[in-house]
């Protein structure tokens, strides 16, 4: 998406990232970009709190800041969200409930109890279940996977031992449904269970193909990257972004704007039938 934006607009855009998920390394990259006196920085913060001082300094020097997946960030011109988290969580629950016949026990997973995005998805899903699907029951509390497939696999095994009639699963980290799917597959429970959540084809396609995972949802990072750069140009040119604006990017054709946070409707649902259409 970043490369496509450069090719189509002529702007000099490039992408950088640390070798591992480390906020301190991300801060170093941002400090280097400030020293280079770039016009704008688009960033997906690993830790919004850790990045606040360096983003504040960048804005003080006139650099436009666009963030993604960080609606709780304080220092930015605009934050881009692929969708409203509450809407997405409710959508995942509706999909799970349809598969479960709106009854039975289900469990939820988050990468971390401190991950704002994951918890907003799950909280909205649970609220939707309690409102619309009274014959479904949440078992236990939120299961933390720490964004690790093996942890999700092990916790799923523990859940099956504790709740032998467990029927549904919602995952949040990209590796959650893969770990859940492996545990389901090993027990031959593909037909009895419903496994849904946020993931990518590259992570979960083998479990979609066997039926151990029923559906994954995600947003296309290339489209998000392109839209972030469009926001940066808008901010650099002093233009405001308003509800209803069309970015000309799939999922961002009628955005919602609240307090400088720009929401699209960019989730994509993928089942076994169409997973081969995606190469990431």
XYZ file of C-alpha atoms in Angstrom:
280
model
C 0.000 0.000 0.000
C 2.850 2.395 0.813
C 4.591 1.542 -2.450
C 1.380 1.873 -4.449
C 0.744 5.295 -2.926
C 4.222 6.450 -4.004
C 3.759 5.123 -7.531
C 0.329 6.676 -8.000
C 0.955 10.067 -6.377
C 4.662 10.762 -6.849
C 5.215 11.379 -3.140
C 8.367 10.013 -1.519
C 7.058 7.395 0.889
C 8.910 4.521 2.539
C 8.318 2.015 5.329
C 10.521 1.155 8.307
C 10.137 -1.275 11.188
C 12.125 -2.726 14.082
C 13.380 -6.327 13.918
C 11.032 -7.298 16.757
C 7.966 -5.921 18.532
C 9.739 -3.532 20.854
C 8.503 -0.036 21.692
C 11.992 1.255 22.488
C 13.228 0.245 19.028
C 10.203 1.948 17.486
C 11.080 5.134 19.395
C 14.608 5.029 17.925
C 13.199 4.879 14.397
C 10.924 7.838 15.115
C 13.791 9.858 16.539
C 15.810 9.177 13.382
C 12.894 10.359 11.230
C 12.606 13.569 13.232
C 16.326 14.165 12.655
C 15.736 13.677 8.926
C 13.045 16.396 9.056
C 10.417 14.331 7.232
C 7.070 15.984 6.480
C 4.853 13.275 7.954
C 5.083 10.047 9.918
C 2.466 7.312 9.771
C 2.914 4.830 12.606
C 1.268 1.757 14.108
C 2.327 2.106 17.762
C 3.408 -1.020 19.562
C 2.934 0.830 22.868
C 0.996 4.112 22.546
C 2.092 5.306 25.988
C 5.781 4.788 25.248
C 5.542 6.713 21.981
C 3.805 9.789 23.413
C 6.961 11.863 24.183
C 8.600 11.298 20.788
C 5.363 11.920 18.875
C 4.800 15.098 20.874
C 8.296 16.252 19.936
C 7.688 15.455 16.270
C 4.469 17.485 16.226
C 6.230 20.373 17.970
C 8.663 20.421 15.047
C 5.817 20.578 12.535
C 5.745 16.940 11.474
C 2.288 15.529 10.724
C 1.517 12.372 12.717
C -0.950 9.741 11.511
C -1.476 6.690 13.742
C -3.249 3.374 13.155
C -4.798 1.007 15.726
C -4.161 3.628 18.417
C -7.327 5.584 19.096
C -6.072 6.150 22.662
C -2.930 7.938 21.415
C -2.764 11.589 22.510
C -0.322 13.109 20.033
C -1.529 12.768 16.449
C -3.235 14.732 13.701
C -5.456 11.792 12.808
C -5.763 8.188 13.879
C -7.070 5.718 11.298
C -9.126 2.718 12.386
C -10.224 0.099 9.881
C -13.579 0.004 11.652
C -15.334 0.872 14.885
C -14.182 -1.777 17.371
C -17.625 -2.196 18.916
C -19.220 -2.775 15.511
C -16.542 -5.314 14.638
C -16.932 -7.214 17.908
C -20.706 -7.385 17.461
C -20.202 -8.608 13.888
C -17.914 -11.425 15.056
C -20.479 -12.481 17.652
C -23.285 -12.477 15.074
C -21.177 -14.751 12.876
C -20.332 -17.087 15.766
C -23.943 -17.216 16.924
C -25.158 -18.169 13.449
C -22.718 -21.065 13.357
C -23.658 -22.208 16.886
C -27.368 -22.000 16.271
C -27.455 -19.257 18.907
C -26.987 -21.690 21.790
C -24.222 -23.372 23.748
C -20.996 -22.527 25.537
C -18.270 -20.348 24.053
C -14.867 -18.957 25.094
C -12.992 -15.792 24.155
C -9.291 -15.078 23.659
C -7.253 -11.858 23.698
C -3.574 -11.377 23.018
C -3.260 -9.486 26.287
C -5.569 -8.120 28.948
C -3.844 -4.772 28.341
C -4.454 -4.762 24.578
C -7.085 -2.065 24.156
C -8.166 -3.141 20.689
C -8.536 -6.852 21.491
C -10.488 -6.133 24.655
C -12.816 -3.701 22.905
C -13.604 -6.371 20.290
C -14.277 -9.027 22.900
C -16.237 -6.767 25.245
C -18.514 -5.750 22.376
C -18.928 -9.383 21.315
C -19.931 -10.435 24.832
C -22.341 -7.497 25.105
C -23.906 -8.487 21.783
C -24.322 -12.091 22.966
C -26.001 -11.025 26.195
C -28.318 -8.710 24.307
C -29.274 -10.918 21.378
C -28.359 -14.549 22.126
C -29.497 -15.468 25.668
C -29.099 -19.198 25.060
C -25.345 -18.835 24.594
C -23.091 -18.890 27.661
C -19.601 -17.487 28.091
C -17.372 -19.882 30.014
C -14.623 -18.575 32.253
C -13.095 -15.165 31.591
C -10.876 -13.761 28.852
C -8.078 -16.153 27.942
C -4.692 -14.472 27.356
C -2.609 -15.963 24.566
C 0.194 -13.367 24.567
C -0.011 -13.420 20.746
C 1.387 -16.948 20.749
C -0.173 -19.869 18.878
C 1.187 -22.462 21.310
C -0.357 -20.630 24.257
C -3.740 -20.513 22.504
C -3.440 -24.235 21.750
C -2.612 -25.112 25.361
C -5.392 -22.954 26.794
C -7.905 -24.514 24.403
C -6.928 -27.951 25.677
C -7.475 -26.779 29.250
C -10.875 -25.375 28.295
C -11.984 -28.637 26.688
C -11.000 -30.521 29.841
C -12.932 -28.082 32.043
C -15.907 -27.592 29.711
C -16.362 -30.783 27.657
C -19.459 -29.369 25.910
C -17.640 -26.223 24.769
C -18.827 -25.331 21.299
C -17.650 -21.862 20.241
C -14.453 -19.807 20.211
C -13.594 -16.191 19.414
C -9.931 -15.266 18.916
C -8.375 -11.791 18.802
C -4.627 -12.145 18.177
C -3.771 -13.342 14.671
C -2.415 -16.626 16.066
C -5.355 -17.391 18.386
C -7.594 -19.225 15.921
C -4.626 -21.201 14.588
C -3.871 -22.486 18.089
C -7.539 -23.163 18.747
C -7.883 -24.858 15.374
C -4.985 -27.200 16.078
C -6.568 -28.275 19.373
C -9.923 -28.792 17.642
C -8.313 -30.782 14.844
C -6.441 -33.086 17.209
C -9.715 -33.979 18.926
C -11.651 -34.460 15.687
C -14.171 -31.787 16.719
C -14.330 -29.857 13.455
C -18.043 -30.580 12.949
C -19.068 -29.876 16.539
C -17.245 -26.597 17.103
C -17.380 -23.071 15.701
C -14.100 -21.149 15.581
C -14.056 -17.499 14.519
C -11.717 -14.572 15.011
C -9.206 -12.118 13.683
C -6.348 -13.679 11.741
C -4.661 -13.776 8.337
C -4.740 -16.435 5.617
C -0.981 -16.944 5.950
C -1.493 -17.888 9.605
C -4.754 -19.841 9.524
C -5.474 -21.104 6.002
C -4.576 -24.735 6.776
C -7.183 -24.809 9.564
C -9.798 -23.133 7.389
C -9.220 -25.792 4.756
C -9.724 -28.651 7.242
C -12.765 -27.022 8.836
C -11.108 -26.648 12.239
C -11.539 -22.873 11.807
C -14.801 -21.644 10.317
C -14.075 -18.000 9.472
C -11.365 -15.419 9.933
C -11.759 -11.675 9.654
C -9.147 -9.011 9.057
C -8.499 -5.761 7.294
C -6.153 -5.361 4.357
C -2.996 -3.656 5.661
C -2.150 -2.386 2.181
C -5.409 -0.439 2.025
C -4.838 0.896 5.544
C -1.322 2.019 4.614
C -2.593 3.788 1.526
C -5.359 5.508 3.512
C -2.898 6.618 6.205
C -0.823 8.381 3.589
C -3.915 10.052 2.151
C -4.660 11.362 5.641
C -1.101 12.667 5.921
C -1.477 14.625 2.667
C -4.806 16.033 3.817
C -3.207 17.224 7.056
C -0.149 18.655 5.294
C -2.408 20.625 2.965
C -4.522 21.910 5.836
C -7.650 20.070 4.743
C -10.077 18.676 7.305
C -11.503 15.183 7.139
C -15.232 14.864 7.739
C -17.764 12.089 8.179
C -18.879 10.773 4.818
C -15.607 11.526 2.999
C -14.628 9.015 0.325
C -10.938 8.084 0.225
C -11.395 5.985 -2.891
C -9.925 3.006 -1.001
C -11.907 -0.200 -0.329
C -13.478 0.006 3.127
C -12.807 3.745 3.437
C -15.420 5.107 1.033
C -17.705 6.687 3.640
C -15.613 7.259 6.745
C -16.872 8.195 10.192
C -14.872 10.859 12.062
C -14.978 11.278 15.842
C -12.433 13.435 17.707
C -9.830 13.154 14.927
C -10.242 9.379 14.794
C -11.230 8.219 11.302
C -13.184 4.953 11.096
C -13.693 2.852 7.987
C -15.828 -0.243 7.440
C -12.940 -2.290 6.162
C -13.237 -5.722 7.717
C -13.039 -8.712 5.376
C -14.597 -12.101 6.215
C -12.853 -15.147 4.774
C -13.996 -18.759 4.776
C -12.505 -21.887 3.252
C -14.171 -21.102 -0.071
C -12.292 -17.840 -0.690
C -9.135 -18.042 1.431
C -7.114 -18.756 -1.724
C -7.956 -15.279 -3.002
C -5.614 -13.688 -0.456
C -1.835 -13.974 -0.514
C -0.872 -12.520 2.883
